[in-house]
Amino acid sequence: MLVKKVLKTSLLSLAAVIATSAFAYDVTKMSWTEIQTQAKKEGKVNFAVWYLQPGWREFVKEFESEYGIKVRIPEGTLDGNRNKLIAESKQKQGKMDLVAIGAANVQLLNLEKTLMPLNKLPDYAQLKTVSEGFDSKGYAVTFWGNQSGIAYDPSRIDEAELPQTFEQLSHYINSHPKEFGVNDPNGGGSGGRFIEAALRNFSIKFEGETLDQDSPQWKNTWNWFNQYKDEITITGSNADSITRINDGELVLAPAWEDHLAGLQKRGAITDRLKFYIPVFGMSGGANFVTIAKNAKNPAAALVFLDWLTSADTQTKLNAKFGVAPQHPDADDSAALVSQNMRQYSTTPLNVFYEKEIKKQFVQKVLMY
C-alpha cells in the first residue's frame, strides 16, 4: 500500500510539473526578446489555413530555416478550422496555434475568450485589424489581400475597349453574345462580388442603404441579368470561368486577383490573361490570421505571425501568390493591377447580401 501511495503521489507531482511547465509563462506579459527566446524553446508551431496548403508548406521553409522553428500546415477547411478553434477554446490548452479565417468569421467568435490579443507584435501599429467592415478589436490582423475584378484575354479585346460602366458592359454583351461569363455565386465568390457591383449600380440608391429580402429594388438588378440572360454565359465556379477564358470560349469574366495570379504562377493557365478593376467598382478585402488564446506554442505563434505580416514576407506573398500586400512598406510591383487602379476597389456589402445574392440568383435568374 505504501508503494502504491508513493507512486500515486509521484505521478500527481509529475503531472503538476508538466501542467505548470506548459502554462508557466504568459506571452502577453513578456518582452519581445523573451518571446523570441521562448519561441526557440517551443521549436514548432501549427498554422491552420484552409487553402493552398501544398504551396504554404513550401513557402514557410524560409521561416523554418531562418528561425529553426518547424511549421505544420494541416489539412482543413475554413468551417472545420473555425469550429475546432471554438470547440477547443473551452480547454485549458488546445492543439491550434495560428488560424486563418475569412473576415466575416470574426463575428462568430467570442474574441476575448477564444483569441490572443496581438498588440505584442513589433509592427502591430502598421497592421490592419479591420477587413470588409469587420473589426477584430486587435485579436486578428490581415495577411492575405484579395480583390475581385474582371479577368480577360488581351488577345481578343484591347485594353481601351474594356467595359468600365454597366452601360458599356451591356453594349459589349449585346455585341459579343456568350463571350462574357459570370459564375453562379453558389459556386464561387467572384460571381457574387460582380452581382454585388450590379446591386450597387441598379438597386442601392445611396451608400449604406440596406435592402431586405423583400425589397422591390432587388428586381432592378435581376431585370438586368434576365435582359441579357441569353447572351451571358453562366459558369459553375471561379475556376470554371478562368478555364473558359483560357480555352477561348470566354473573353471576360469576374475573377479573384490572387486566384488568377496563382494559377498563372503554377503554370495551370496561360500568363497571357490579364485582370482589371472596372470603374464601376468591385470589392476587395483580406483574410485574417489570429492566434488561439490557449495556443500550445504561443511564443512561436507570435514570432511566425510577425514574420508572416512583415513587409518582406508580404512582398514575397505578392510575388508568389499574387495577393495584395497588407503591410504598408511592402512592394506590390508584382501585382496584376496598379495602385492607381485600386482606387476602384470597394468595401464588400455585409454577409446578409452574400447569402441573399446566392438564394435570389437561383430563384430570380437561373430558374426564371
Tab-separated table of C-alpha atoms in Angstrom:
chain	number	residue	atom	x	y	z
A	1	MET	CA	0.000	0.000	0.000
A	2	LEU	CA	2.870	2.327	0.879
A	3	VAL	CA	4.488	1.730	-2.536
A	4	LYS	CA	1.187	2.458	-4.310
A	5	LYS	CA	0.710	5.630	-2.274
A	6	VAL	CA	4.228	6.861	-3.052
A	7	LEU	CA	3.780	6.011	-6.743
A	8	LYS	CA	0.444	7.829	-6.868
A	9	THR	CA	1.946	10.887	-5.187
A	10	SER	CA	4.883	10.877	-7.621
A	11	LEU	CA	2.589	10.666	-10.643
A	12	LEU	CA	0.452	13.520	-9.378
A	13	SER	CA	3.563	15.611	-8.776
A	14	LEU	CA	4.847	14.830	-12.275
A	15	ALA	CA	1.510	15.804	-13.798
A	16	ALA	CA	1.581	19.054	-11.873
A	17	VAL	CA	5.093	19.811	-13.103
A	18	ILE	CA	4.084	19.106	-16.706
A	19	ALA	CA	0.980	21.269	-16.397
A	20	THR	CA	2.946	24.045	-14.733
A	21	SER	CA	5.684	23.974	-17.362
A	22	ALA	CA	3.093	24.159	-20.111
A	23	PHE	CA	1.448	27.252	-18.634
A	24	ALA	CA	4.285	28.806	-16.626
A	25	TYR	CA	4.564	31.851	-18.882
A	26	ASP	CA	2.177	34.448	-20.249
A	27	VAL	CA	3.446	35.821	-23.560
A	28	THR	CA	1.252	38.902	-23.230
A	29	LYS	CA	3.423	39.945	-20.271
A	30	MET	CA	6.794	39.096	-21.847
A	31	SER	CA	9.166	41.375	-23.766
A	32	TRP	CA	9.683	40.650	-27.456
A	33	THR	CA	13.187	39.358	-26.729
A	34	GLU	CA	11.758	36.954	-24.149
A	35	ILE	CA	9.098	35.852	-26.631
A	36	GLN	CA	11.766	35.118	-29.259
A	37	THR	CA	13.769	33.070	-26.755
A	38	GLN	CA	10.688	31.120	-25.680
A	39	ALA	CA	9.723	30.527	-29.320
A	40	LYS	CA	13.010	28.729	-29.943
A	41	LYS	CA	12.351	26.548	-26.899
A	42	GLU	CA	8.903	25.640	-28.232
A	43	GLY	CA	10.519	24.798	-31.560
A	44	LYS	CA	7.315	24.247	-33.533
A	45	VAL	CA	4.023	25.877	-34.466
A	46	ASN	CA	0.782	24.939	-36.247
A	47	PHE	CA	-0.733	27.199	-38.907
A	48	ALA	CA	-4.275	26.220	-39.920
A	49	VAL	CA	-5.020	27.755	-43.321
A	50	TRP	CA	-7.819	26.352	-45.461
A	51	TYR	CA	-6.392	26.942	-48.939
A	52	LEU	CA	-3.247	26.211	-50.951
A	53	GLN	CA	-1.759	24.009	-48.227
A	54	PRO	CA	0.927	22.484	-50.524
A	55	GLY	CA	2.015	25.970	-51.587
A	56	TRP	CA	2.112	27.158	-47.996
A	57	ARG	CA	4.227	24.199	-46.891
A	58	GLU	CA	6.798	25.186	-49.496
A	59	PHE	CA	6.568	28.888	-48.682
A	60	VAL	CA	7.231	28.553	-44.917
A	61	LYS	CA	10.507	26.672	-45.437
A	62	GLU	CA	12.316	30.004	-45.439
A	63	PHE	CA	10.925	30.767	-41.972
A	64	GLU	CA	11.889	27.310	-40.710
A	65	SER	CA	15.436	27.759	-41.990
A	66	GLU	CA	15.825	31.255	-40.537
A	67	TYR	CA	14.227	30.685	-37.128
A	68	GLY	CA	14.747	26.978	-36.518
A	69	ILE	CA	11.029	26.576	-35.786
A	70	LYS	CA	9.100	23.822	-37.560
A	71	VAL	CA	5.789	24.893	-39.116
A	72	ARG	CA	2.999	22.355	-39.548
A	73	ILE	CA	0.288	23.148	-42.123
A	74	PRO	CA	-2.549	20.656	-41.506
A	75	GLU	CA	-5.317	19.814	-43.950
A	76	GLY	CA	-8.589	21.506	-43.078
A	77	THR	CA	-11.489	23.629	-44.273
A	78	LEU	CA	-12.463	27.148	-43.261
A	79	ASP	CA	-15.541	25.979	-41.367
A	80	GLY	CA	-13.734	22.994	-39.869
A	81	ASN	CA	-10.812	25.060	-38.599
A	82	ARG	CA	-13.103	27.729	-37.162
A	83	ASN	CA	-15.334	25.195	-35.428
A	84	LYS	CA	-12.311	23.406	-33.979
A	85	LEU	CA	-10.976	26.718	-32.676
A	86	ILE	CA	-14.294	27.417	-30.951
A	87	ALA	CA	-14.571	23.893	-29.506
A	88	GLU	CA	-11.007	23.882	-28.153
A	89	SER	CA	-11.410	27.319	-26.565
A	90	LYS	CA	-13.145	25.581	-23.648
A	91	GLN	CA	-9.975	23.606	-22.893
A	92	LYS	CA	-7.067	24.844	-20.799
A	93	GLN	CA	-4.725	24.173	-23.698
A	94	GLY	CA	-5.773	23.494	-27.281
A	95	LYS	CA	-3.983	21.973	-30.253
A	96	MET	CA	-4.302	25.015	-32.526
A	97	ASP	CA	-1.806	27.862	-32.676
A	98	LEU	CA	-2.363	30.173	-35.654
A	99	VAL	CA	-5.637	30.088	-37.573
A	100	ALA	CA	-6.518	31.843	-40.823
A	101	ILE	CA	-10.144	32.948	-41.126
A	102	GLY	CA	-12.292	34.897	-43.556
A	103	ALA	CA	-13.051	38.444	-42.418
A	104	ALA	CA	-16.718	37.752	-41.628
A	105	ASN	CA	-15.773	34.888	-39.303
A	106	VAL	CA	-14.683	37.225	-36.504
A	107	GLN	CA	-18.343	37.916	-35.740
A	108	LEU	CA	-18.806	34.218	-34.953
A	109	LEU	CA	-16.103	34.182	-32.286
A	110	ASN	CA	-16.059	35.289	-28.678
A	111	LEU	CA	-12.874	37.245	-29.294
A	112	GLU	CA	-11.731	37.755	-25.710
A	113	LYS	CA	-12.330	34.142	-24.674
A	114	THR	CA	-11.074	32.493	-27.871
A	115	LEU	CA	-8.193	34.579	-29.210
A	116	MET	CA	-4.955	36.134	-28.037
A	117	PRO	CA	-4.553	39.934	-28.308
A	118	LEU	CA	-1.858	40.705	-30.876
A	119	ASN	CA	-0.539	44.049	-29.658
A	120	LYS	CA	2.778	42.380	-28.744
A	121	LEU	CA	3.694	42.253	-32.445
A	122	PRO	CA	6.502	44.767	-33.141
A	123	ASP	CA	4.708	46.134	-36.240
A	124	TYR	CA	1.217	45.963	-34.733
A	125	ALA	CA	0.551	49.690	-35.282
A	126	GLN	CA	1.111	49.269	-39.026
A	127	LEU	CA	-1.106	46.208	-39.431
A	128	LYS	CA	-4.816	46.151	-40.278
A	129	THR	CA	-7.311	44.869	-37.730
A	130	VAL	CA	-10.397	45.727	-39.809
A	131	SER	CA	-11.366	43.957	-43.039
A	132	GLU	CA	-14.511	44.075	-45.156
A	133	GLY	CA	-16.248	46.068	-42.447
A	134	PHE	CA	-15.420	43.574	-39.682
A	135	ASP	CA	-13.348	44.773	-36.715
A	136	SER	CA	-11.229	42.167	-34.945
A	137	LYS	CA	-10.692	44.506	-31.966
A	138	GLY	CA	-6.978	43.713	-32.133
A	139	TYR	CA	-7.390	39.933	-31.927
A	140	ALA	CA	-6.649	39.310	-35.618
A	141	VAL	CA	-4.692	41.058	-38.372
A	142	THR	CA	-4.965	40.844	-42.149
A	143	PHE	CA	-2.328	38.875	-44.025
A	144	TRP	CA	-3.830	37.905	-47.406
A	145	GLY	CA	-5.382	40.651	-49.507
A	146	ASN	CA	-7.849	39.623	-52.178
A	147	GLN	CA	-9.510	41.709	-54.862
A	148	SER	CA	-12.365	40.887	-57.181
A	149	GLY	CA	-12.389	42.227	-60.722
A	150	ILE	CA	-12.643	41.016	-64.286
A	151	ALA	CA	-10.204	38.633	-65.963
A	152	TYR	CA	-9.807	38.987	-69.717
A	153	ASP	CA	-7.892	37.798	-72.754
A	154	PRO	CA	-5.970	40.795	-74.189
A	155	SER	CA	-5.508	38.978	-77.499
A	156	ARG	CA	-9.276	39.279	-78.049
A	157	ILE	CA	-10.076	42.678	-76.557
A	158	ASP	CA	-7.956	45.827	-76.387
A	159	GLU	CA	-7.423	47.497	-73.030
A	160	ALA	CA	-9.067	50.691	-74.327
A	161	GLU	CA	-12.243	48.725	-75.102
A	162	LEU	CA	-12.640	47.113	-71.675
A	163	PRO	CA	-16.123	47.864	-70.260
A	164	GLN	CA	-15.832	50.358	-67.408
A	165	THR	CA	-19.529	51.072	-66.792
A	166	PHE	CA	-22.596	48.847	-66.820
A	167	GLU	CA	-23.787	50.719	-69.894
A	168	GLN	CA	-20.571	49.774	-71.705
A	169	LEU	CA	-20.786	46.212	-70.387
A	170	SER	CA	-24.381	45.901	-71.611
A	171	HIS	CA	-23.284	47.077	-75.058
A	172	TYR	CA	-20.394	44.584	-75.091
A	173	ILE	CA	-22.638	41.681	-74.059
A	174	ASN	CA	-25.164	42.596	-76.742
A	175	SER	CA	-22.448	42.875	-79.413
A	176	HIS	CA	-20.494	39.786	-78.307
A	177	PRO	CA	-23.027	37.209	-77.079
A	178	LYS	CA	-21.723	34.426	-74.820
A	179	GLU	CA	-18.243	35.994	-74.559
A	180	PHE	CA	-18.907	37.443	-71.091
A	181	GLY	CA	-19.329	34.916	-68.296
A	182	VAL	CA	-20.497	35.105	-64.684
A	183	ASN	CA	-20.222	32.194	-62.298
A	184	ASP	CA	-23.143	31.084	-60.150
A	185	PRO	CA	-22.368	32.731	-56.773
A	186	ASN	CA	-23.140	29.416	-55.088
A	187	GLY	CA	-20.049	28.017	-56.814
A	188	GLY	CA	-17.596	30.826	-56.135
A	189	GLY	CA	-17.277	34.277	-54.643
A	190	SER	CA	-16.229	36.241	-57.728
A	191	GLY	CA	-19.694	35.866	-59.247
A	192	GLY	CA	-21.227	37.112	-56.021
A	193	ARG	CA	-18.923	40.142	-55.970
A	194	PHE	CA	-19.973	41.006	-59.542
A	195	ILE	CA	-23.658	40.731	-58.597
A	196	GLU	CA	-22.852	42.947	-55.608
A	197	ALA	CA	-21.465	45.550	-58.041
A	198	ALA	CA	-24.659	45.265	-60.102
A	199	LEU	CA	-26.734	45.812	-56.948
A	200	ARG	CA	-24.769	48.967	-56.198
A	201	ASN	CA	-25.412	50.164	-59.752
A	202	PHE	CA	-29.068	49.199	-60.244
A	203	SER	CA	-30.656	48.725	-56.815
A	204	ILE	CA	-28.941	50.595	-53.991
A	205	LYS	CA	-29.832	54.268	-54.161
A	206	PHE	CA	-27.204	55.516	-51.718
A	207	GLU	CA	-24.101	54.134	-49.991
A	208	GLY	CA	-25.014	52.428	-46.750
A	209	GLU	CA	-28.575	51.608	-47.760
A	210	THR	CA	-29.715	48.134	-46.721
A	211	LEU	CA	-32.136	46.111	-48.839
A	212	ASP	CA	-34.136	43.446	-47.040
A	213	GLN	CA	-35.005	40.218	-48.831
A	214	ASP	CA	-38.432	41.543	-49.837
A	215	SER	CA	-37.252	44.888	-51.175
A	216	PRO	CA	-38.561	45.544	-54.712
A	217	GLN	CA	-35.255	47.252	-55.515
A	218	TRP	CA	-33.596	43.836	-55.930
A	219	LYS	CA	-35.769	43.465	-59.031
A	220	ASN	CA	-33.796	46.159	-60.864
A	221	THR	CA	-30.656	44.017	-60.711
A	222	TRP	CA	-32.378	40.770	-61.670
A	223	ASN	CA	-34.096	42.549	-64.567
A	224	TRP	CA	-30.670	43.420	-65.974
A	225	PHE	CA	-29.461	39.826	-65.703
A	226	ASN	CA	-32.626	38.463	-67.279
A	227	GLN	CA	-32.479	41.035	-70.077
A	228	TYR	CA	-29.067	39.669	-71.110
A	229	LYS	CA	-29.516	36.134	-69.809
A	230	ASP	CA	-29.303	34.536	-73.258
A	231	GLU	CA	-26.127	36.481	-74.091
A	232	ILE	CA	-24.292	35.865	-70.783
A	233	THR	CA	-22.564	32.541	-70.123
A	234	ILE	CA	-23.285	31.240	-66.608
A	235	THR	CA	-20.329	29.205	-65.331
A	236	GLY	CA	-20.082	26.824	-62.398
A	237	SER	CA	-17.246	28.325	-60.376
A	238	ASN	CA	-14.359	30.791	-60.197
A	239	ALA	CA	-12.043	28.214	-61.774
A	240	ASP	CA	-14.580	27.331	-64.468
A	241	SER	CA	-14.736	30.961	-65.615
A	242	ILE	CA	-10.959	31.312	-65.853
A	243	THR	CA	-10.621	27.958	-67.619
A	244	ARG	CA	-13.152	29.058	-70.232
A	245	ILE	CA	-11.218	32.280	-70.871
A	246	ASN	CA	-8.011	30.266	-71.085
A	247	ASP	CA	-9.621	27.871	-73.591
A	248	GLY	CA	-11.006	30.657	-75.772
A	249	GLU	CA	-14.721	30.232	-75.023
A	250	LEU	CA	-14.973	33.448	-72.980
A	251	VAL	CA	-13.237	36.802	-73.285
A	252	LEU	CA	-14.275	38.393	-69.978
A	253	ALA	CA	-15.454	37.070	-66.610
A	254	PRO	CA	-15.386	38.112	-62.937
A	255	ALA	CA	-12.421	36.621	-61.060
A	256	TRP	CA	-10.217	36.952	-57.995
A	257	GLU	CA	-6.836	38.618	-58.459
A	258	ASP	CA	-4.977	36.157	-56.228
A	259	HIS	CA	-6.718	33.126	-57.790
A	260	LEU	CA	-5.817	34.160	-61.338
A	261	ALA	CA	-2.239	35.036	-60.384
A	262	GLY	CA	-1.807	31.769	-58.502
A	263	LEU	CA	-2.990	29.687	-61.454
A	264	GLN	CA	-0.601	31.548	-63.750
A	265	LYS	CA	2.374	31.185	-61.423
A	266	ARG	CA	1.729	27.429	-61.182
A	267	GLY	CA	1.519	27.156	-64.972
A	268	ALA	CA	-2.096	25.950	-64.872
A	269	ILE	CA	-3.220	28.625	-67.350
A	270	THR	CA	-1.542	30.950	-69.835
A	271	ASP	CA	0.204	34.014	-68.421
A	272	ARG	CA	-1.337	36.000	-71.280
A	273	LEU	CA	-4.571	36.609	-69.359
A	274	LYS	CA	-4.933	39.926	-67.539
A	275	PHE	CA	-7.105	41.403	-64.808
A	276	TYR	CA	-8.669	44.787	-64.155
A	277	ILE	CA	-10.931	46.552	-61.663
A	278	PRO	CA	-13.654	48.358	-63.635
A	279	VAL	CA	-14.524	51.976	-62.892
A	280	PHE	CA	-17.979	50.875	-61.706
A	281	GLY	CA	-16.131	49.232	-58.810
A	282	MET	CA	-15.708	45.724	-57.458
A	283	SER	CA	-14.951	44.830	-53.876
A	284	GLY	CA	-11.752	43.779	-52.204
A	285	GLY	CA	-10.851	42.629	-48.746
A	286	ALA	CA	-8.449	40.448	-46.840
A	287	ASN	CA	-8.321	37.282	-44.788
A	288	PHE	CA	-7.451	37.487	-41.106
A	289	VAL	CA	-4.928	35.432	-39.176
A	290	THR	CA	-5.185	35.036	-35.427
A	291	ILE	CA	-3.725	33.051	-32.519
A	292	ALA	CA	-5.726	30.821	-30.191
A	293	LYS	CA	-5.804	32.149	-26.630
A	294	ASN	CA	-4.887	28.680	-25.360
A	295	ALA	CA	-2.302	28.013	-28.075
A	296	LYS	CA	0.107	25.167	-27.422
A	297	ASN	CA	3.021	27.205	-28.806
A	298	PRO	CA	2.060	30.844	-28.165
A	299	ALA	CA	5.539	32.369	-28.426
A	300	ALA	CA	6.372	30.555	-31.670
A	301	ALA	CA	2.957	31.598	-32.994
A	302	LEU	CA	3.724	35.274	-32.331
A	303	VAL	CA	7.160	35.039	-33.949
A	304	PHE	CA	5.689	33.312	-37.010
A	305	LEU	CA	2.908	35.905	-37.242
A	306	ASP	CA	5.450	38.724	-37.047
A	307	TRP	CA	7.332	37.116	-39.945
A	308	LEU	CA	4.145	36.435	-41.940
A	309	THR	CA	2.897	40.021	-41.749
A	310	SER	CA	6.282	41.703	-42.236
A	311	ALA	CA	6.869	43.923	-45.270
A	312	ASP	CA	9.422	41.468	-46.668
A	313	THR	CA	7.157	38.411	-46.399
A	314	GLN	CA	4.146	40.326	-47.720
A	315	THR	CA	6.242	41.328	-50.738
A	316	LYS	CA	7.131	37.676	-51.305
A	317	LEU	CA	3.485	36.587	-50.917
A	318	ASN	CA	2.580	39.099	-53.613
A	319	ALA	CA	5.256	37.713	-55.921
A	320	LYS	CA	4.402	34.050	-55.290
A	321	PHE	CA	0.611	34.063	-54.888
A	322	GLY	CA	-0.486	37.404	-56.336
A	323	VAL	CA	-2.051	38.633	-53.092
A	324	ALA	CA	-2.474	42.304	-52.268
A	325	PRO	CA	0.191	43.051	-49.594
A	326	GLN	CA	-1.123	44.046	-46.162
A	327	HIS	CA	1.969	45.802	-44.820
A	328	PRO	CA	2.295	49.449	-45.925
A	329	ASP	CA	6.027	49.082	-46.632
A	330	ALA	CA	5.646	46.000	-48.858
A	331	ASP	CA	6.372	46.102	-52.596
A	332	ASP	CA	3.351	45.181	-54.737
A	333	SER	CA	5.012	45.667	-58.132
A	334	ALA	CA	4.332	42.004	-58.998
A	335	ALA	CA	0.558	42.528	-58.622
A	336	LEU	CA	-1.815	42.149	-61.575
A	337	VAL	CA	-3.234	45.645	-61.087
A	338	SER	CA	-1.632	49.018	-60.437
A	339	GLN	CA	-2.024	51.046	-57.273
A	340	ASN	CA	-3.896	53.646	-59.343
A	341	MET	CA	-6.476	51.065	-60.414
A	342	ARG	CA	-7.077	50.080	-56.785
A	343	GLN	CA	-8.963	53.345	-56.291
A	344	TYR	CA	-11.945	51.494	-57.811
A	345	SER	CA	-11.862	48.834	-55.100
A	346	THR	CA	-14.985	48.958	-52.927
A	347	THR	CA	-15.823	47.577	-49.488
A	348	PRO	CA	-17.901	44.377	-49.668
A	349	LEU	CA	-21.540	44.534	-48.683
A	350	ASN	CA	-22.414	42.675	-45.493
A	351	VAL	CA	-22.910	38.939	-45.027
A	352	PHE	CA	-26.687	39.281	-45.417
A	353	TYR	CA	-26.175	40.286	-49.055
A	354	GLU	CA	-23.837	37.363	-49.717
A	355	LYS	CA	-26.479	34.885	-48.547
A	356	GLU	CA	-29.364	36.669	-50.246
A	357	ILE	CA	-27.474	37.006	-53.546
A	358	LYS	CA	-26.911	33.246	-53.663
A	359	LYS	CA	-30.560	32.491	-52.949
A	360	GLN	CA	-32.140	35.111	-55.175
A	361	PHE	CA	-29.813	34.492	-58.133
A	362	VAL	CA	-31.103	30.919	-58.300
A	363	GLN	CA	-34.734	31.932	-57.849
A	364	LYS	CA	-34.843	35.121	-59.920
A	365	VAL	CA	-32.353	34.323	-62.699
A	366	LEU	CA	-31.432	30.648	-63.066
A	367	MET	CA	-34.981	29.388	-62.507
A	368	TYR	CA	-36.755	32.373	-64.050
